[in-house]
Amino acid sequence: MSLIIEYSWWFFLLCLLLGVGYAFLLYYKNKNIIYGKTMRIIMASLRGTVITLIAFLLLAPMLKFLTKQKEKPIIVVAVDNSESLKLGKDSSFYINKLTANLNQLIHSFGNNYNVRPCLIGEKVRFLQAEQPISLDYSDKQTNISEVFDNVAQNYTNQNLGAVILLTDGIFNVGANPFYKIEPLNCPIYTVGLGNTELETDQLISSIQHNKQTFQGNFFPVEVNVMATKLAGKKSLLTVEDKEGNEVFKKELMITGDNYFETVRFNLQAGEKGIYRYHVNLIELENEITYKNNHATFFVEVIDSKEKIAIIYNSPHPDIAAIKQALELSDKYEVEAVAAQNFRMNPEDYSLIILHQLPSLQNNISSLLSDIQNKGISCLYILGKQTNLTAFNKLNSGVLISQNKTLFNDAFPLLNNNFSLFTLSEDIKQIISTFPPLYTFFGDYKLTVSSNVLMYQKINTVSTDYPLIFFNQVAGRKIGVITGDGIWQWKIHNFIAKNNHEQFNELINKMALFLSVKADRSFFRVHTKNLFNETEDVRFSAELYNESYELISEPDVLMTISSEDGKQYKSLFSKEENHNYSLRMSNLPSGEYHWEASTNIGAKNYLKTGTFVVKEVELEIQNLVADHELLQNIAQKSGGEFYTPNNMDQLVEDIKKNDEITSIVSYHKIYNHLLNSWLYFVVLILLMGSEWFLRKWGGGY
């Protein structure tokens, strides 16, 4: 501890002189003083000290403390809780012993480390520091890379000592974890669980099929069958519909110990709806598990395709990215054509996408007139070639004013109050990381009826300029993307997630909203037809009065019935924007019927539908552990690879690692003397002592 002031210490002499001078004038120049010499010296000293200490406060004195802080090294222990571990031949060890061994390992670190346990599965779940690990191997997916992403995000600038990764190395969601370890900047110690040897088994490794098809169409199905250590055996593949009727079968001759065959066949679609098919392999003797002999797939049968035209001013990567995303859905028939070559009837299309049109080269005034007059939905994508003057006359919902033709790089900023359609949590999370679009620099004026999905974020400044918005004029739906370069979002999606799912979903959600004709009913309920068992079943609803004003006063009741007659009842939540929402978690796989009901006064409203919760079967498709991946992760990060039998050595190696140690830091703390109660106690004692002596000496 030390004492400092904001001024030179020479100023303290002035405080001292002030105190001495005041005491001298009071006790030596005052003719009425009746005290003796000794008493005057004592009282003058007390008064001089008090005045000096009070004057000293004018110099803003502070006490400086140096505090020592010890930060223990953080050890993240990430454990695989996926289903694949309990399906192998060592399942009894993982079910009965591994949990106890893990908790003993964590206990072995003692109090010198901060151990942060977490479970790996569909999501990474961190446990409380003192909470024991409990494994039930119930997760239907394994996302190892999310562990590294989570640790890098949450433990940056902390004393991260090491990551202990216990897994079989099999990942079926997310990116390859090997390419995610660099940001951690710490050793990763891996423990190889599972079995690396091929076991006697046959399985349905994957099924390829159209997610949607049309009534009466024949649609192709490909079933990939694998078998190990079953050479010379015969198997039988059968396909049944949900009523148990056999619609296909084929006998298989297993020709080797590492057998693979793709079985191709066609099925005919029935009436509109969701169809479930069961694929089965007969059970052969000595298979390690029979669970992967069975698989299920679903096909949605729809009545007809929606036609979408992408009309462009000139070739651009945006066009291919959007077209490929839309073509993944069998709902759409997509054509991409240059503006000068478009000869079709616009009324044949549910949605027309205009890329950098109108332009100076292609005015397309006749086409634009047809689109507006015939009420065809349109998505405008603006860019450098767009004729802004012509675009501003289209009554799209925005006017863009420019003094000079300049452009901005605008990052997407999600509008959390957007309600025209629902985005998944995965899309919401990745949007903020998307690269910028190339937008017009200028002043944007939106109409009141416009609904903004994303705003522009320019550099680090959040603006109210729209990046993507939607509008409705005379019953015609309009969408506008105010910049080009959306193809980069697709590339970024692949880099971040090793797939294009979020980009494709975003494009398809926009197209679905724009292409669907306006619903004029008073009660509307929105949901998907197909969910994975690992995701929540979500509903949104809207209720309108006779004036088509959105209201949310009445309660909306949802009743969901399963195939076996079990019912789930719940009330919708009322949102601030007068919409309703409902989320149902942990519904078992199967087919469900739903009824949503409400009333406005004496009028009752009812909506019904069906959806299917699909079982996730990723974990049973591969039971061979990938210890080579774990060895590579350990080697690249500076860690070591272990087996469950030598986990004790892992703890000893970490304890011996001199780089995994506590960090001692010192912090300066400043406290103004004016805030010190002890300082004022001293002043009061000094003044009280002087007062007592004056009274005792007969003074006033």
XYZ file of C-alpha atoms in Angstrom:
700
model
C 0.000 0.000 0.000
C 1.227 3.501 -0.798
C -0.094 7.067 -0.659
C -0.159 9.200 -3.812
C -1.499 12.651 -4.724
C -2.340 14.332 -8.008
C 0.086 17.220 -7.331
C 3.720 17.575 -6.326
C 4.486 16.645 -2.742
C 5.836 20.199 -2.284
C 2.206 21.259 -2.009
C 2.043 19.318 1.250
C 4.322 21.970 2.773
C 1.586 24.534 2.082
C -0.891 22.345 3.963
C 1.591 22.057 6.822
C 2.221 25.807 6.865
C -1.524 26.421 6.862
C -1.959 24.137 9.869
C 0.997 25.616 11.796
C -0.045 29.182 10.996
C -3.634 28.622 12.046
C -2.546 27.002 15.340
C -0.028 29.809 15.990
C -2.632 32.520 15.459
C -5.126 30.700 17.646
C -2.912 29.840 20.595
C -0.040 32.357 20.610
C -1.461 35.577 19.176
C -4.742 35.321 21.075
C -4.423 37.436 24.262
C -7.357 35.668 25.893
C -5.598 32.291 26.084
C -5.470 31.182 29.763
C -3.621 27.868 29.343
C -0.102 27.069 30.393
C 2.766 26.674 27.932
C 2.697 22.852 27.829
C -1.064 22.754 27.380
C -0.892 25.324 24.567
C 1.785 23.319 22.761
C -0.352 20.152 22.942
C -3.575 21.849 21.805
C -1.786 23.831 19.095
C -0.280 20.586 17.826
C -3.721 18.953 17.732
C -5.320 21.919 15.946
C -2.414 22.257 13.506
C -2.586 18.551 12.665
C -6.354 18.718 12.023
C -6.037 21.750 9.722
C -3.112 20.128 7.896
C -5.065 16.872 7.360
C -8.161 18.720 6.140
C -6.118 20.865 3.749
C -4.348 17.719 2.551
C -7.677 16.428 1.203
C -7.605 19.283 -1.339
C -4.639 17.531 -2.996
C -6.913 14.527 -3.852
C -4.798 11.955 -2.006
C -5.341 8.282 -2.863
C -4.277 5.000 -1.338
C -2.784 2.599 -3.897
C -3.158 -1.119 -3.125
C -1.476 -3.937 -5.047
C -3.621 -7.094 -5.012
C -2.458 -10.530 -6.033
C -4.808 -12.728 -8.088
C -4.183 -16.372 -8.847
C -6.022 -17.831 -11.862
C -6.106 -21.608 -11.917
C -5.703 -23.371 -15.275
C -8.999 -24.413 -16.877
C -9.320 -28.043 -17.953
C -12.308 -28.738 -20.222
C -13.398 -32.387 -20.073
C -15.654 -33.155 -23.067
C -17.332 -36.576 -23.071
C -19.220 -38.283 -25.886
C -22.813 -39.071 -24.847
C -23.986 -40.361 -28.232
C -25.919 -43.524 -28.919
C -23.161 -45.243 -30.912
C -21.116 -46.006 -27.780
C -23.755 -48.268 -26.241
C -24.225 -50.267 -29.446
C -20.686 -51.711 -29.678
C -19.286 -54.863 -28.113
C -17.845 -52.919 -25.136
C -21.237 -51.417 -24.300
C -21.258 -52.898 -20.775
C -18.056 -50.984 -19.910
C -19.478 -47.677 -21.128
C -22.838 -48.194 -19.446
C -21.547 -49.516 -16.101
C -18.006 -48.216 -15.548
C -17.022 -45.201 -17.640
C -19.106 -42.710 -15.641
C -17.396 -43.658 -12.367
C -13.961 -43.603 -14.016
C -14.598 -40.130 -15.413
C -15.707 -38.665 -12.107
C -12.628 -40.193 -10.466
C -10.442 -38.620 -13.178
C -11.962 -35.189 -12.522
C -11.545 -35.650 -8.764
C -7.854 -36.497 -9.311
C -7.115 -32.937 -10.412
C -7.828 -31.673 -6.900
C -8.171 -27.971 -6.140
C -5.304 -26.754 -8.324
C -7.373 -26.786 -11.524
C -10.752 -25.480 -12.654
C -12.316 -28.517 -14.320
C -15.244 -27.749 -16.652
C -17.065 -30.946 -17.727
C -19.371 -31.027 -20.745
C -21.309 -33.601 -22.760
C -21.025 -34.004 -26.539
C -24.079 -34.896 -28.600
C -26.645 -33.020 -30.624
C -25.531 -29.929 -28.682
C -22.629 -29.285 -26.327
C -23.928 -29.099 -22.762
C -21.631 -27.701 -20.065
C -22.255 -28.958 -16.527
C -21.803 -27.134 -13.242
C -18.235 -27.277 -11.932
C -19.152 -29.529 -8.984
C -21.824 -31.515 -10.845
C -20.837 -35.165 -11.424
C -20.949 -36.473 -14.976
C -23.845 -38.812 -15.753
C -23.864 -40.594 -19.128
C -26.957 -42.185 -20.669
C -25.782 -42.322 -24.329
C -29.094 -40.954 -25.562
C -27.896 -38.337 -28.066
C -28.895 -39.082 -31.641
C -26.117 -37.022 -33.243
C -22.472 -36.170 -32.552
C -21.047 -32.707 -33.205
C -17.425 -32.725 -32.001
C -16.442 -29.495 -33.751
C -19.012 -27.573 -31.697
C -16.956 -28.373 -28.580
C -13.942 -26.556 -30.008
C -16.090 -23.656 -31.271
C -17.696 -23.317 -27.848
C -14.405 -23.449 -25.945
C -12.766 -20.933 -28.301
C -15.702 -18.556 -27.860
C -16.128 -18.825 -24.074
C -12.556 -19.217 -22.814
C -10.689 -16.682 -24.933
C -8.322 -14.552 -22.814
C -8.659 -16.973 -19.912
C -6.101 -19.425 -18.545
C -7.183 -22.357 -20.711
C -4.784 -25.155 -19.829
C -6.019 -28.143 -21.819
C -8.999 -29.896 -23.366
C -9.597 -33.568 -22.600
C -11.703 -35.131 -25.367
C -13.262 -38.548 -24.730
C -15.038 -39.867 -27.823
C -15.042 -42.601 -30.452
C -14.113 -40.007 -33.086
C -17.320 -40.554 -35.066
C -18.992 -37.249 -35.966
C -22.095 -36.972 -38.129
C -22.993 -33.289 -37.648
C -20.842 -30.206 -38.099
C -17.387 -29.715 -39.584
C -14.348 -31.965 -39.270
C -13.037 -31.195 -35.748
C -9.418 -31.475 -36.924
C -9.791 -28.110 -38.679
C -11.285 -26.399 -35.614
C -8.487 -26.853 -33.058
C -6.151 -23.987 -33.984
C -8.085 -21.152 -32.248
C -7.884 -23.015 -28.915
C -4.125 -22.523 -28.554
C -3.855 -25.288 -25.952
C -3.024 -29.015 -25.960
C -5.880 -31.443 -26.559
C -5.586 -34.792 -24.798
C -7.767 -37.369 -26.523
C -9.124 -40.627 -25.122
C -10.245 -43.108 -27.761
C -13.558 -44.728 -26.878
C -15.397 -47.341 -28.912
C -14.058 -50.178 -31.032
C -11.849 -49.710 -34.104
C -12.243 -53.296 -35.327
C -14.832 -54.402 -37.864
C -17.558 -56.476 -36.224
C -19.986 -58.960 -37.710
C -22.803 -56.735 -38.864
C -25.007 -55.626 -41.730
C -26.655 -52.260 -41.896
C -28.564 -49.763 -43.990
C -25.919 -47.047 -44.198
C -27.991 -44.426 -46.043
C -31.099 -43.859 -48.145
C -31.297 -41.348 -51.004
C -34.743 -40.259 -52.170
C -36.761 -37.237 -53.228
C -38.178 -35.384 -50.249
C -41.167 -34.374 -52.362
C -42.862 -35.779 -55.421
C -46.167 -35.427 -57.287
C -49.347 -37.460 -57.292
C -49.043 -40.577 -59.437
C -45.337 -40.052 -60.201
C -42.756 -42.807 -59.910
C -39.856 -41.594 -57.772
C -36.392 -43.189 -57.413
C -34.997 -44.584 -54.158
C -31.420 -45.722 -53.480
C -30.630 -47.848 -50.416
C -26.959 -48.356 -49.521
C -26.333 -51.659 -47.745
C -23.097 -52.560 -45.958
C -22.014 -55.847 -44.373
C -18.816 -56.870 -42.578
C -17.518 -60.381 -41.789
C -20.571 -61.989 -43.385
C -19.048 -63.273 -46.639
C -21.118 -66.004 -48.268
C -24.302 -65.185 -46.366
C -27.628 -64.348 -47.989
C -29.746 -61.423 -46.902
C -33.106 -59.997 -47.879
C -34.006 -56.331 -48.277
C -37.695 -55.422 -48.013
C -39.575 -52.125 -48.185
C -42.999 -51.690 -46.575
C -45.448 -48.806 -46.436
C -46.865 -47.622 -43.107
C -49.741 -50.153 -43.311
C -47.199 -52.987 -43.558
C -47.754 -53.720 -47.250
C -44.598 -54.902 -49.003
C -43.846 -52.610 -51.954
C -40.344 -53.889 -52.851
C -37.955 -56.710 -52.002
C -34.602 -57.977 -53.209
C -32.381 -60.881 -52.182
C -28.748 -59.934 -51.523
C -25.715 -62.195 -51.809
C -22.925 -60.921 -49.538
C -19.772 -61.485 -51.580
C -17.037 -60.365 -49.168
C -16.151 -59.428 -45.606
C -16.363 -55.730 -46.486
C -19.477 -55.748 -48.659
C -21.294 -52.725 -50.090
C -24.198 -52.539 -52.524
C -26.558 -49.813 -53.701
C -30.075 -51.119 -54.285
C -32.069 -48.948 -56.688
C -35.824 -49.092 -57.264
C -38.838 -46.886 -58.032
C -42.003 -46.369 -55.998
C -45.263 -44.785 -57.114
C -46.666 -41.797 -55.222
C -50.263 -41.898 -54.030
C -52.573 -39.062 -53.043
C -51.415 -35.805 -51.471
C -49.855 -36.276 -48.018
C -46.786 -37.577 -46.177
C -45.883 -41.234 -46.781
C -43.703 -43.304 -44.492
C -41.708 -46.303 -45.719
C -39.847 -48.901 -43.647
C -36.684 -50.510 -45.055
C -35.602 -53.785 -43.414
C -32.773 -56.303 -43.655
C -33.423 -59.773 -42.267
C -31.469 -60.495 -39.091
C -28.418 -62.730 -39.549
C -26.699 -64.721 -36.820
C -23.971 -63.093 -34.666
C -24.610 -59.487 -35.739
C -23.306 -57.042 -33.147
C -26.616 -55.149 -33.277
C -29.872 -55.487 -35.161
C -30.911 -51.906 -34.634
C -29.185 -50.716 -37.831
C -30.978 -53.377 -39.906
C -33.990 -51.076 -40.041
C -34.488 -47.575 -41.380
C -37.383 -45.278 -42.213
C -37.803 -42.571 -44.817
C -40.587 -40.126 -45.625
C -41.819 -38.655 -48.894
C -44.237 -35.744 -49.195
C -46.647 -36.015 -52.121
C -47.850 -32.646 -53.457
C -50.288 -31.728 -56.222
C -48.249 -29.568 -58.636
C -45.028 -27.592 -58.975
C -44.731 -23.845 -58.570
C -42.890 -22.228 -61.469
C -40.215 -19.636 -60.673
C -38.358 -17.535 -63.248
C -34.991 -15.931 -62.526
C -34.556 -13.170 -65.102
C -31.165 -11.503 -65.111
C -29.448 -8.561 -66.750
C -26.131 -10.418 -67.127
C -24.586 -13.658 -65.786
C -23.753 -13.498 -62.061
C -22.860 -16.061 -59.326
C -25.991 -15.015 -57.386
C -28.173 -16.607 -60.058
C -26.630 -20.077 -59.785
C -26.635 -19.955 -55.970
C -30.336 -19.056 -55.804
C -31.342 -21.496 -58.564
C -29.500 -24.404 -56.923
C -31.098 -23.645 -53.553
C -34.607 -23.563 -55.040
C -34.099 -26.719 -57.112
C -33.466 -28.722 -53.944
C -37.214 -28.540 -53.348
C -39.509 -30.508 -55.622
C -42.093 -27.787 -55.071
C -40.429 -25.573 -57.648
C -39.650 -25.684 -61.329
C -36.944 -23.053 -61.779
C -35.832 -21.362 -64.984
C -32.975 -18.868 -65.322
C -33.026 -16.732 -68.456
C -31.412 -13.506 -69.677
C -33.791 -10.536 -69.909
C -33.361 -10.170 -73.668
C -34.316 -13.850 -74.176
C -37.422 -13.971 -71.948
C -40.432 -14.741 -74.170
C -42.702 -16.650 -71.757
C -46.051 -15.588 -70.303
C -45.430 -14.056 -66.844
C -48.767 -15.454 -65.628
C -47.303 -18.966 -65.820
C -45.068 -18.176 -62.836
C -45.835 -17.967 -59.135
C -42.707 -15.885 -58.551
C -40.407 -13.862 -60.792
C -36.929 -12.956 -59.529
C -35.357 -9.945 -61.257
C -31.585 -9.752 -60.836
C -30.219 -6.204 -61.376
C -33.314 -5.309 -63.398
C -34.499 -2.891 -64.663
C -31.131 -1.779 -66.033
C -29.906 0.718 -68.595
C -29.321 -2.144 -71.048
C -32.682 -3.858 -70.369
C -35.534 -1.533 -69.448
C -38.090 -4.444 -69.453
C -40.909 -1.897 -69.041
C -43.421 -4.196 -70.763
C -42.547 -7.131 -68.479
C -42.707 -4.932 -65.376
C -46.126 -3.667 -66.435
C -47.399 -7.256 -66.863
C -46.002 -8.280 -63.469
C -47.763 -5.388 -61.734
C -51.066 -5.566 -63.616
C -51.438 -9.334 -63.219
C -50.496 -9.385 -59.528
C -47.438 -11.624 -59.909
C -45.139 -11.829 -56.891
C -41.664 -10.470 -57.518
C -38.261 -10.483 -55.820
C -35.922 -7.659 -56.861
C -32.176 -8.077 -56.356
C -30.420 -4.745 -56.784
C -26.843 -4.296 -57.928
C -24.399 -2.101 -59.760
C -26.248 -2.610 -63.066
C -29.687 -1.668 -61.669
C -31.248 1.482 -63.130
C -32.097 3.109 -59.805
C -34.300 5.790 -61.362
C -36.478 3.164 -63.052
C -36.547 0.986 -59.929
C -37.758 3.862 -57.751
C -40.867 4.124 -59.957
C -41.947 0.512 -59.279
C -43.693 1.146 -55.945
C -41.674 -1.648 -54.340
C -41.775 -0.153 -50.851
C -38.475 1.732 -50.857
C -37.073 4.878 -52.468
C -33.283 5.155 -52.707
C -31.878 8.658 -53.210
C -28.301 9.271 -54.399
C -26.271 12.378 -55.184
C -23.495 10.292 -56.717
C -23.416 6.677 -57.833
C -21.573 5.162 -54.878
C -21.796 1.803 -53.136
C -21.378 0.338 -49.644
C -20.387 -3.035 -48.238
C -23.387 -3.778 -45.997
C -23.326 -6.628 -43.487
C -26.657 -8.287 -42.576
C -28.291 -7.353 -39.274
C -31.276 -9.546 -38.392
C -34.523 -7.852 -37.358
C -35.685 -9.893 -34.362
C -39.209 -8.470 -34.704
C -39.706 -9.855 -38.224
C -42.809 -12.079 -38.255
C -43.851 -12.862 -41.845
C -42.173 -16.267 -41.594
C -40.061 -18.085 -39.032
C -36.318 -18.646 -39.296
C -34.595 -21.531 -37.533
C -32.156 -20.826 -34.707
C -29.283 -22.057 -36.910
C -30.056 -19.377 -39.514
C -30.379 -16.661 -36.871
C -26.982 -17.553 -35.433
C -25.107 -17.658 -38.740
C -26.604 -14.497 -40.294
C -24.443 -12.206 -38.168
C -21.315 -13.894 -39.583
C -22.292 -13.587 -43.269
C -20.081 -11.397 -45.510
C -21.450 -8.050 -46.787
C -23.589 -7.412 -49.855
C -22.759 -4.645 -52.341
C -25.470 -1.998 -51.805
C -26.269 1.496 -53.048
C -24.877 4.328 -50.927
C -27.686 6.801 -50.332
C -30.816 7.575 -48.362
C -33.413 4.784 -48.036
C -37.060 5.675 -47.403
C -39.316 2.719 -46.555
C -43.095 2.688 -46.742
C -44.971 1.918 -43.532
C -46.263 -1.362 -44.990
C -42.746 -2.767 -45.513
C -41.478 -5.584 -43.271
C -37.697 -5.691 -42.869
C -36.016 -9.078 -42.468
C -32.455 -7.715 -42.321
C -31.011 -4.237 -41.944
C -27.691 -2.942 -43.265
C -24.718 -2.816 -40.924
C -22.049 -0.612 -42.500
C -18.640 -1.202 -40.953
C -19.609 -1.306 -37.259
C -22.601 1.040 -37.536
C -26.101 -0.456 -37.375
C -28.476 1.457 -39.652
C -32.210 1.380 -40.331
C -31.537 0.949 -44.058
C -33.123 -2.297 -45.327
C -30.970 -5.105 -46.718
C -33.858 -7.543 -47.261
C -37.504 -6.541 -46.869
C -40.982 -7.522 -48.037
C -44.031 -5.514 -48.991
C -47.549 -6.134 -50.231
C -49.249 -3.838 -52.734
C -52.832 -4.519 -53.851
C -52.518 -8.181 -52.861
C -49.217 -8.621 -54.746
C -46.217 -9.717 -52.683
C -42.886 -7.990 -53.262
C -39.439 -8.760 -51.896
C -36.298 -6.663 -52.292
C -32.662 -7.566 -51.657
C -30.934 -4.188 -51.854
C -27.506 -5.565 -52.784
C -25.849 -8.282 -54.816
C -23.270 -10.856 -53.724
C -25.579 -13.246 -51.878
C -23.635 -16.147 -53.414
C -20.918 -15.403 -50.840
C -23.371 -16.349 -48.076
C -23.585 -19.831 -49.547
C -19.782 -20.190 -49.557
C -19.542 -18.882 -45.988
C -22.251 -21.334 -44.883
C -20.169 -24.225 -46.223
C -16.983 -22.987 -44.543
C -18.766 -22.599 -41.191
C -21.035 -25.663 -41.237
C -19.666 -27.932 -43.965
C -23.029 -27.674 -45.753
C -25.353 -25.151 -47.411
C -28.411 -25.894 -45.262
C -28.911 -22.470 -43.678
C -28.466 -20.600 -46.981
C -30.812 -22.994 -48.796
C -33.410 -22.701 -46.047
C -33.268 -18.897 -46.132
C -33.765 -18.755 -49.921
C -36.590 -21.310 -49.803
C -38.351 -19.539 -46.918
C -38.283 -16.288 -48.894
C -39.519 -18.005 -52.068
C -42.267 -19.845 -50.185
C -43.577 -16.641 -48.624
C -43.554 -14.764 -51.938
C -45.015 -17.566 -54.074
C -47.891 -18.563 -51.781
C -51.098 -16.723 -52.547
C -52.402 -14.459 -49.810
C -54.515 -16.200 -47.169
C -57.697 -14.214 -46.439
C -58.929 -16.407 -43.574
C -59.311 -14.893 -40.102
C -57.364 -17.678 -38.341
C -54.068 -18.973 -39.756
C -51.675 -21.593 -38.401
C -48.212 -22.252 -39.846
C -45.899 -25.213 -39.300
C -43.744 -27.721 -41.161
C -44.888 -31.179 -42.203
C -41.717 -33.003 -41.181
C -39.475 -32.652 -38.112
C -36.458 -34.559 -36.832
C -36.864 -35.958 -33.321
C -33.900 -33.814 -32.216
C -35.671 -30.527 -33.054
C -38.594 -28.739 -31.451
C -41.973 -28.832 -33.183
C -42.910 -25.189 -33.755
C -46.193 -23.528 -34.649
C -47.049 -19.894 -35.308
C -50.558 -18.502 -35.609
C -52.341 -15.280 -36.536
C -55.847 -14.164 -35.605
C -57.698 -11.305 -37.342
C -60.927 -9.484 -36.544
C -63.555 -8.539 -39.131
C -61.494 -5.488 -40.128
C -58.454 -7.725 -40.724
C -56.656 -6.204 -37.763
C -54.202 -8.509 -36.048
C -55.365 -9.358 -32.504
C -54.071 -11.629 -29.746
C -56.587 -11.303 -26.892
C -58.346 -14.701 -27.286
C -56.534 -17.854 -26.187
C -55.551 -20.377 -28.864
C -55.612 -24.043 -27.809
C -53.499 -26.673 -29.555
C -54.339 -30.378 -29.295
C -51.801 -32.812 -30.746
C -52.716 -36.501 -31.042
C -50.215 -39.300 -31.656
C -50.825 -42.520 -33.569
C -51.411 -44.445 -30.339
C -54.065 -41.977 -29.162
C -51.965 -39.997 -26.694
C -52.917 -36.323 -26.569
C -50.813 -33.248 -25.831
C -52.687 -30.027 -25.065
C -51.114 -26.605 -24.782
C -51.986 -22.931 -25.118
C -50.139 -20.776 -27.632
C -47.916 -18.035 -26.214
C -48.930 -14.476 -27.069
C -46.141 -12.455 -28.647
C -45.624 -8.682 -28.484
C -46.342 -8.318 -32.212
C -49.851 -9.820 -31.703
C -48.788 -13.183 -33.135
C -49.039 -16.532 -31.387
C -46.292 -19.130 -31.045
C -45.983 -22.647 -29.659
C -42.995 -24.905 -29.178
C -43.282 -28.619 -28.331
C -40.130 -30.481 -27.270
C -39.190 -34.156 -27.056
C -42.076 -35.581 -29.072
C -41.390 -39.258 -29.884
C -41.015 -40.225 -33.535
C -44.276 -40.932 -35.328
C -47.211 -39.333 -37.123
C -49.308 -36.688 -35.378
C -52.613 -34.942 -36.008
C -53.072 -31.400 -34.719
C -56.074 -29.155 -34.062
C -55.792 -25.466 -33.226
C -58.950 -23.754 -31.996
C -60.004 -20.307 -30.801
C -62.986 -18.004 -30.829
C -63.805 -14.322 -31.267
C -67.077 -13.681 -29.476
C -69.584 -16.255 -30.705
C -67.490 -17.258 -33.727
C -65.370 -20.389 -33.402
C -62.332 -21.059 -35.581
C -60.605 -24.393 -36.152
C -57.521 -25.377 -38.131
C -56.248 -28.947 -38.518
C -53.283 -30.706 -40.044
C -50.721 -33.471 -39.703
C -46.985 -33.658 -39.217
C -44.407 -36.381 -38.796
C -41.552 -36.580 -36.298
C -38.775 -38.551 -37.956
C -36.405 -40.743 -35.977
C -32.753 -39.718 -36.325
C -30.705 -42.796 -37.214
C -27.251 -41.299 -37.791
C -25.628 -42.960 -34.771
C -26.429 -46.513 -35.858
C -24.993 -46.095 -39.362
C -21.334 -46.197 -38.290
C -20.038 -48.069 -35.239
C -16.323 -48.242 -36.150
C -14.381 -45.791 -33.981
C -12.029 -43.322 -35.685
C -9.035 -43.226 -33.339
C -6.778 -41.985 -36.139
C -8.671 -38.681 -36.101
C -8.156 -38.401 -32.335
C -4.440 -39.162 -32.659
C -4.086 -36.464 -35.315
C -5.934 -33.921 -33.149
C -3.684 -34.701 -30.180
C -0.511 -34.541 -32.255
C -1.371 -31.261 -33.979
C -2.365 -29.527 -30.725
C 0.587 -30.740 -28.660
C -1.418 -33.216 -26.590
C -1.372 -36.994 -26.282
C -3.646 -39.894 -27.202
C -4.823 -42.369 -24.543
C -7.156 -45.317 -24.149
C -9.663 -45.761 -21.297
C -7.183 -48.130 -19.610
C -4.490 -45.481 -19.057
C -6.539 -42.380 -18.212
C -4.657 -42.135 -14.892
C -1.496 -41.413 -16.871
C -3.340 -38.556 -18.598
C -3.832 -36.768 -15.273
C -0.177 -37.241 -14.334
C 0.985 -35.890 -17.707
C -1.112 -32.750 -17.296
C 0.183 -32.211 -13.768
C 3.772 -32.533 -15.023
C 3.222 -30.066 -17.865
C 4.849 -26.826 -16.675
C 2.875 -24.792 -19.212
C -0.417 -25.831 -17.605
C -0.134 -23.853 -14.407
C -1.763 -21.050 -12.488
C -1.251 -17.486 -13.657
C -0.455 -14.916 -10.981
C -1.414 -11.351 -11.782
C -1.242 -8.142 -9.792
C -3.882 -5.455 -9.964
C -3.641 -1.879 -8.756
C -6.596 -0.579 -6.767
C -6.947 3.130 -6.022
C -9.077 4.395 -3.147
C -9.596 8.116 -2.503
C -8.624 9.082 1.026
C -11.821 11.112 1.102
C -13.696 7.772 1.120
C -11.696 6.370 4.043
C -13.734 6.158 7.246
C -10.534 5.606 9.255
C -9.181 8.975 8.087
C -12.260 10.735 9.419
C -12.132 8.785 12.679
C -8.598 10.158 13.199
C -9.814 13.711 12.482
C -12.687 13.355 14.935
C -10.373 11.925 17.621
C -7.926 14.814 17.170
C -10.664 17.438 17.314
C -12.318 15.666 20.233
C -9.032 15.544 22.130
C -8.482 19.262 21.622
C -12.037 20.035 22.724
C -11.602 17.876 25.843
C -8.334 19.610 26.792
C -9.880 23.053 26.298
C -12.805 22.147 28.537
C -10.546 20.518 31.090
C -8.383 23.665 31.148
C -11.401 25.867 31.747
C -11.652 27.272 28.202
C -14.590 27.409 25.832
